[in-house]
Coordinates of C-alpha atoms in Angstrom, one line a residue:
M12 CA -13.0 -16.7 1.4
T13 CA -13.3 -19.8 -0.7
N14 CA -15.4 -21.6 1.9
L15 CA -18.2 -19.3 2.9
K16 CA -18.9 -21.5 5.9
T17 CA -15.5 -21.0 7.3
T18 CA -15.3 -18.5 10.2
I19 CA -12.3 -16.2 10.7
D20 CA -11.4 -18.1 13.8
E21 CA -11.3 -21.3 11.8
F22 CA -9.4 -19.6 9.1
I23 CA -6.7 -18.4 11.5
E24 CA -6.3 -21.9 13.0
E25 CA -6.0 -23.5 9.5
A26 CA -3.7 -20.8 8.2
C27 CA -1.3 -21.2 11.2
K28 CA -1.2 -24.9 10.5
S29 CA -0.4 -24.3 6.9
I30 CA 2.3 -21.7 7.6
I31 CA 4.0 -24.2 10.0
E32 CA 3.9 -26.9 7.4
E33 CA 5.2 -24.7 4.6
A34 CA 7.9 -23.2 6.8
A35 CA 9.0 -26.7 7.8
G36 CA 10.9 -25.4 10.8
R37 CA 12.9 -22.9 8.7
P38 CA 13.3 -19.2 9.7
V39 CA 10.9 -17.1 7.7
L40 CA 11.2 -13.5 6.3
C41 CA 8.0 -11.5 6.0
A42 CA 7.6 -8.6 3.6
L43 CA 6.1 -5.9 5.7
S44 CA 5.0 -2.8 3.8
G45 CA 2.9 -1.3 6.6
G46 CA -0.4 -1.8 4.7
V47 CA -3.3 -3.8 6.1
D48 CA -2.5 -7.0 4.2
S49 CA 1.1 -7.3 5.1
A50 CA 0.5 -6.2 8.7
V51 CA -2.1 -8.9 9.2
C52 CA 0.1 -11.4 7.4
A53 CA 2.9 -10.6 9.8
M54 CA 0.7 -11.0 12.9
L55 CA -0.7 -14.3 11.5
T56 CA 2.8 -15.6 10.8
H57 CA 4.1 -14.6 14.2
K58 CA 1.2 -16.4 15.8
A59 CA 2.1 -19.5 13.9
I60 CA 5.9 -19.6 14.2
G61 CA 6.9 -17.0 16.8
D62 CA 10.5 -16.0 16.9
K63 CA 11.3 -17.9 13.7
L64 CA 9.8 -14.8 12.0
T65 CA 11.8 -11.8 10.9
C66 CA 9.8 -8.9 9.3
L67 CA 11.5 -6.8 6.7
F68 CA 10.3 -3.2 6.1
V69 CA 11.9 -1.8 2.9
D70 CA 11.7 2.0 3.0
T71 CA 11.5 2.6 -0.7
G72 CA 11.2 6.4 -0.5
L73 CA 7.7 5.8 -2.0
M74 CA 5.9 5.8 1.3
R75 CA 3.4 8.2 2.8
K76 CA 4.5 10.9 5.2
N77 CA 6.1 9.5 8.4
E78 CA 4.9 6.0 7.5
G79 CA 8.2 4.3 8.0
D80 CA 8.5 5.5 11.6
Q81 CA 4.9 4.4 12.3
V82 CA 5.5 0.8 11.0
T83 CA 8.8 0.5 12.9
A84 CA 7.3 1.7 16.2
L85 CA 4.3 -0.6 16.0
F86 CA 5.9 -3.9 15.2
R87 CA 9.3 -3.5 16.9
D88 CA 8.3 -1.6 20.0
T89 CA 4.6 -2.5 20.6
Y90 CA 4.4 -6.1 19.3
N91 CA 8.0 -7.0 20.0
I92 CA 8.3 -8.6 16.6
N93 CA 11.8 -8.8 15.1
L94 CA 11.9 -6.1 12.4
I95 CA 14.6 -5.0 10.1
R96 CA 14.3 -1.7 8.3
V97 CA 16.2 -1.1 5.1
D98 CA 16.7 2.4 3.7
A99 CA 16.4 1.8 -0.1
E100 CA 15.2 5.2 -1.3
E101 CA 18.2 5.9 -3.6
R102 CA 18.2 2.4 -4.9
F103 CA 14.5 2.4 -6.0
L104 CA 14.5 5.9 -7.4
A105 CA 17.6 5.0 -9.5
K106 CA 15.8 2.0 -10.9
L107 CA 12.7 4.1 -11.7
K108 CA 14.7 7.0 -13.3
G109 CA 13.2 7.8 -16.7
I110 CA 10.4 5.2 -16.4
T111 CA 6.9 6.5 -17.2
D112 CA 5.0 3.3 -18.1
P113 CA 2.9 2.2 -15.1
E114 CA 3.2 -1.6 -15.8
Q115 CA 7.0 -1.2 -16.1
K116 CA 7.0 0.7 -12.8
R117 CA 5.2 -2.2 -11.1
M118 CA 7.6 -4.8 -12.6
I119 CA 10.7 -2.8 -11.6
I120 CA 9.4 -2.3 -8.0
G121 CA 8.3 -5.9 -7.7
E122 CA 11.7 -7.2 -8.8
E123 CA 13.6 -4.8 -6.6
F124 CA 11.6 -5.7 -3.6
I125 CA 12.5 -9.4 -4.1
R126 CA 16.2 -8.5 -4.6
V127 CA 16.3 -6.6 -1.3
F128 CA 14.6 -9.5 0.4
E129 CA 17.1 -12.0 -1.1
E130 CA 20.1 -9.9 0.0
T131 CA 18.7 -9.5 3.5
A132 CA 17.9 -13.2 3.8
K133 CA 21.5 -14.0 2.8
S134 CA 22.9 -11.7 5.4
L135 CA 20.7 -13.4 8.0
G136 CA 21.9 -16.9 7.1
E137 CA 19.4 -19.8 6.9
I138 CA 16.1 -18.1 5.8
G139 CA 14.5 -20.0 3.0
C140 CA 10.9 -18.8 2.9
L141 CA 9.3 -15.5 2.1
V142 CA 5.9 -14.6 3.4
Q143 CA 3.9 -11.9 1.7
G144 CA 0.4 -10.4 2.1
T145 CA -1.1 -11.2 -1.3
I146 CA -5.0 -11.2 -1.2
Y147 CA -7.5 -12.5 -3.7
P148 CA -8.2 -9.2 -5.5
D149 CA -4.5 -8.9 -6.2
I150 CA -4.7 -12.3 -8.0
M151 CA -7.9 -11.4 -9.8
E152 CA -6.6 -8.0 -11.2
S153 CA -3.3 -9.6 -12.2
G154 CA -5.0 -12.0 -14.5
E155 CA -4.4 -15.1 -12.5
D156 CA -6.9 -17.9 -11.5
G157 CA -8.8 -17.5 -14.8
H158 CA -9.4 -13.7 -14.5
K159 CA -8.6 -11.1 -17.2
Q160 CA -5.7 -8.8 -16.3
V161 CA -6.4 -5.3 -15.1
K162 CA -2.9 -4.5 -13.8
A163 CA 0.1 -6.5 -12.6
H164 CA 0.2 -6.3 -8.8
H165 CA 3.9 -6.0 -7.8
N166 CA 3.5 -9.2 -5.7
V167 CA 1.8 -11.2 -8.3
G168 CA 2.3 -10.3 -12.0
G169 CA 5.3 -8.1 -11.0
M170 CA 7.1 -11.0 -9.3
P171 CA 10.4 -12.1 -11.1
T172 CA 10.6 -15.7 -12.0
D173 CA 14.1 -16.3 -10.8
I174 CA 13.4 -16.1 -7.0
E175 CA 16.1 -17.5 -4.7
F176 CA 13.7 -18.4 -1.9
E177 CA 12.7 -22.0 -1.5
A178 CA 9.1 -21.1 -1.0
V179 CA 6.8 -18.1 -1.1
I180 CA 4.0 -18.4 1.5
E181 CA 0.8 -16.4 1.0
P182 CA -1.6 -17.2 3.8
L183 CA -4.2 -14.5 2.9
K184 CA -4.4 -15.2 -0.9
M185 CA -8.0 -16.4 -0.8
L186 CA -9.3 -13.5 1.4
F187 CA -11.0 -10.2 0.4
K188 CA -10.1 -7.0 2.1
E189 CA -12.8 -6.9 4.7
E190 CA -12.0 -10.5 5.7
V191 CA -8.3 -9.5 6.1
R192 CA -9.4 -6.6 8.4
E193 CA -11.6 -9.0 10.5
C194 CA -8.6 -11.4 10.7
G195 CA -6.4 -8.5 11.9
R196 CA -9.0 -7.5 14.6
K197 CA -9.1 -11.1 15.8
L198 CA -5.3 -11.2 16.0
G199 CA -5.2 -8.0 18.1
L200 CA -3.8 -5.7 15.5
S201 CA -4.3 -2.1 16.5
E202 CA -7.2 -0.2 14.9
D203 CA -4.7 2.2 13.3
F204 CA -3.5 -0.6 11.1
S205 CA -6.4 -3.0 10.9
E206 CA -8.8 -0.3 9.8
R207 CA -6.4 1.9 7.8
Q208 CA -7.0 2.4 4.1
P209 CA -5.2 0.2 1.7
F210 CA -1.8 1.4 0.4
P211 CA -0.5 -0.2 -2.9
G212 CA 2.8 -2.2 -2.8
P213 CA 4.4 0.2 -5.3
G214 CA 3.5 3.0 -3.0
L215 CA 3.3 6.6 -4.3
A216 CA 5.0 5.5 -7.6
V217 CA 1.5 4.6 -8.9
R218 CA 0.1 7.9 -7.6
C219 CA 2.9 10.0 -9.2
L220 CA 2.2 9.8 -12.9
G221 CA 5.1 10.0 -15.3
E222 CA 8.7 9.8 -14.1
V223 CA 9.0 9.3 -10.3
T224 CA 11.4 11.8 -8.7
K225 CA 12.0 12.8 -5.1
P226 CA 10.8 16.4 -5.5
K227 CA 7.5 15.2 -7.0
L228 CA 7.1 12.6 -4.3
D229 CA 7.8 15.2 -1.6
I230 CA 5.1 17.4 -3.0
L231 CA 2.6 14.5 -3.2
R232 CA 3.4 13.4 0.3
E233 CA 2.5 16.8 1.8
A234 CA -0.7 17.2 -0.2
D235 CA -1.8 13.6 0.7
A236 CA -1.1 14.2 4.4
I237 CA -3.2 17.3 4.4
Y238 CA -6.1 15.6 2.7
R239 CA -6.0 12.6 5.0
E240 CA -5.8 14.8 8.1
E241 CA -8.9 16.8 7.1
L242 CA -11.0 13.7 6.3
E243 CA -10.1 12.3 9.8
K244 CA -10.9 15.6 11.5
A245 CA -14.3 15.5 9.7
G246 CA -14.9 12.0 11.0
L247 CA -15.2 10.5 7.5
H248 CA -12.2 8.2 7.6
K249 CA -14.3 5.2 8.8
E250 CA -17.0 5.8 6.2
I251 CA -14.7 6.0 3.2
Q252 CA -12.7 2.9 2.3
Q253 CA -9.8 4.7 0.5
Y254 CA -8.8 8.3 -0.1
F255 CA -5.6 9.8 -1.3
A256 CA -4.0 12.4 -3.5
V257 CA -2.5 11.9 -7.0
L258 CA 0.1 14.0 -8.8
P259 CA -0.9 13.7 -12.5
G260 CA 2.1 15.5 -13.9
I261 CA -0.1 18.4 -15.2
R262 CA 0.9 22.0 -14.8
S263 CA -1.6 24.9 -14.9
V264 CA -1.5 28.6 -14.9
G265 CA -2.3 30.3 -11.6
V266 CA -1.8 33.3 -9.4
R267 CA 0.5 33.4 -6.4
N268 CA 1.5 36.6 -4.5
D269 CA -0.2 38.7 -7.3
E270 CA 2.0 37.1 -9.9
R271 CA 1.5 34.5 -12.6
C272 CA 2.7 31.0 -11.7
Y273 CA 2.8 27.8 -13.6
E274 CA 2.6 24.9 -11.1
E275 CA 1.5 21.3 -10.5
A276 CA -2.1 20.2 -10.2
V277 CA -3.1 17.6 -7.6
I278 CA -6.2 15.3 -7.8
L279 CA -8.1 14.0 -4.8
R280 CA -9.6 10.5 -4.9
A281 CA -12.1 9.0 -2.4
I282 CA -14.0 5.7 -2.9
T283 CA -16.6 3.6 -1.2
T284 CA -16.6 -0.2 -1.7
T285 CA -17.3 -3.5 0.0
D286 CA -14.7 -5.7 -1.8
F287 CA -12.4 -3.3 -3.8
V288 CA -13.3 -5.2 -7.0
T289 CA -15.9 -2.5 -7.8
A290 CA -16.1 1.0 -6.2
G291 CA -18.1 4.2 -6.3
S292 CA -16.9 7.8 -5.8
A293 CA -17.5 9.0 -2.3
R294 CA -19.7 12.1 -2.0
L295 CA -17.6 14.5 0.1
P296 CA -19.0 17.7 1.4
Y297 CA -18.1 20.6 -0.9
E298 CA -17.1 22.7 2.1
L299 CA -14.5 20.0 3.0
L300 CA -13.1 19.9 -0.5
E301 CA -12.8 23.7 -0.5
L302 CA -10.9 23.5 2.8
V303 CA -8.5 20.8 1.6
A304 CA -7.9 22.7 -1.6
A305 CA -7.2 25.9 0.3
R306 CA -4.8 24.2 2.6
I307 CA -2.9 22.4 -0.1
T308 CA -2.4 25.4 -2.4
A309 CA -1.4 27.5 0.6
E310 CA 0.9 25.1 2.4
V311 CA 2.5 22.9 -0.4
P312 CA 4.9 24.8 -2.6
G313 CA 4.5 24.0 -6.2
I314 CA 0.8 23.2 -6.3
N315 CA -1.7 25.8 -7.5
R316 CA -4.7 23.6 -8.5
V317 CA -6.8 20.9 -6.9
A318 CA -9.4 18.7 -8.5
F319 CA -11.7 15.8 -7.3
D320 CA -12.0 12.5 -9.2
V321 CA -15.6 11.2 -9.4
T322 CA -14.9 8.2 -11.6
P323 CA -16.3 4.8 -10.4
K324 CA -14.6 1.4 -10.8
P325 CA -15.1 0.4 -13.5
P326 CA -14.4 2.1 -15.9
G327 CA -11.6 3.6 -13.7
T328 CA -9.5 1.7 -11.2
V329 CA -9.0 2.8 -7.5
E330 CA -5.4 3.7 -8.2
W331 CA -4.4 5.9 -11.1
E332 CA -1.7 3.6 -12.4

């Protein structure tokens, strides 16, 4: 937070005033991805302007297993916030066909998000403002505000310049991740969302190296779900700030059913951090890693090798792309 003397309660009060001023009485569309930042942003905006808010969840086909249903149930059913869900899997995968460069992926996804938002806004009528959950590390890593670029976040460096919205409102843009979580707790956001690990805006597209295809995404989704399930069973999910699986696009020789196979490898990542600007590799119990590897290779067709990434940030980043 820019003013270290500001409490979260004071921040919420000032942010609500700012949202009301920027919205200027107009209906507002909030980009809701299901991650911590966008979820807190939606709750904060709803507190400020109530029914003038419409949340838009774009199901890109790049989400984790069952994530779309979880987001829809929480915001539409539990919090009674107006939510529109758009199934855009075919659209996003078509745009990403043949694309292997990670920055190009981010740019494509960022622009396509905006185009879906614009089309939805037009169908609703008078909406002129877009609210999104940009936070300060996004700005830093995208090379804004005097920082050197690490990667273009889809909602910062990946934003197209020709946006049809009259205003883009970013109420969390001066907060770090833990401040966002505290804000969510104060707003009554469920622990499942306020404490969940971050999920990048481009989704699994930046954890699926090389060309993004539905078969590769489906494999990655299953492996990732097993990994997250076992860490939660072990009670480590609150100690580790982010953990996920990566499909690096590497095949290796293995043995399955007493025959030679040539299948995908998957890499597991787990980091500890206080601000997500720097991070260390989490020291997971070896027995847990063995269990996860055994389950993934047995239960996910097409994967015959599992590795664990111990690289800190820097020199690595949290995500692989």
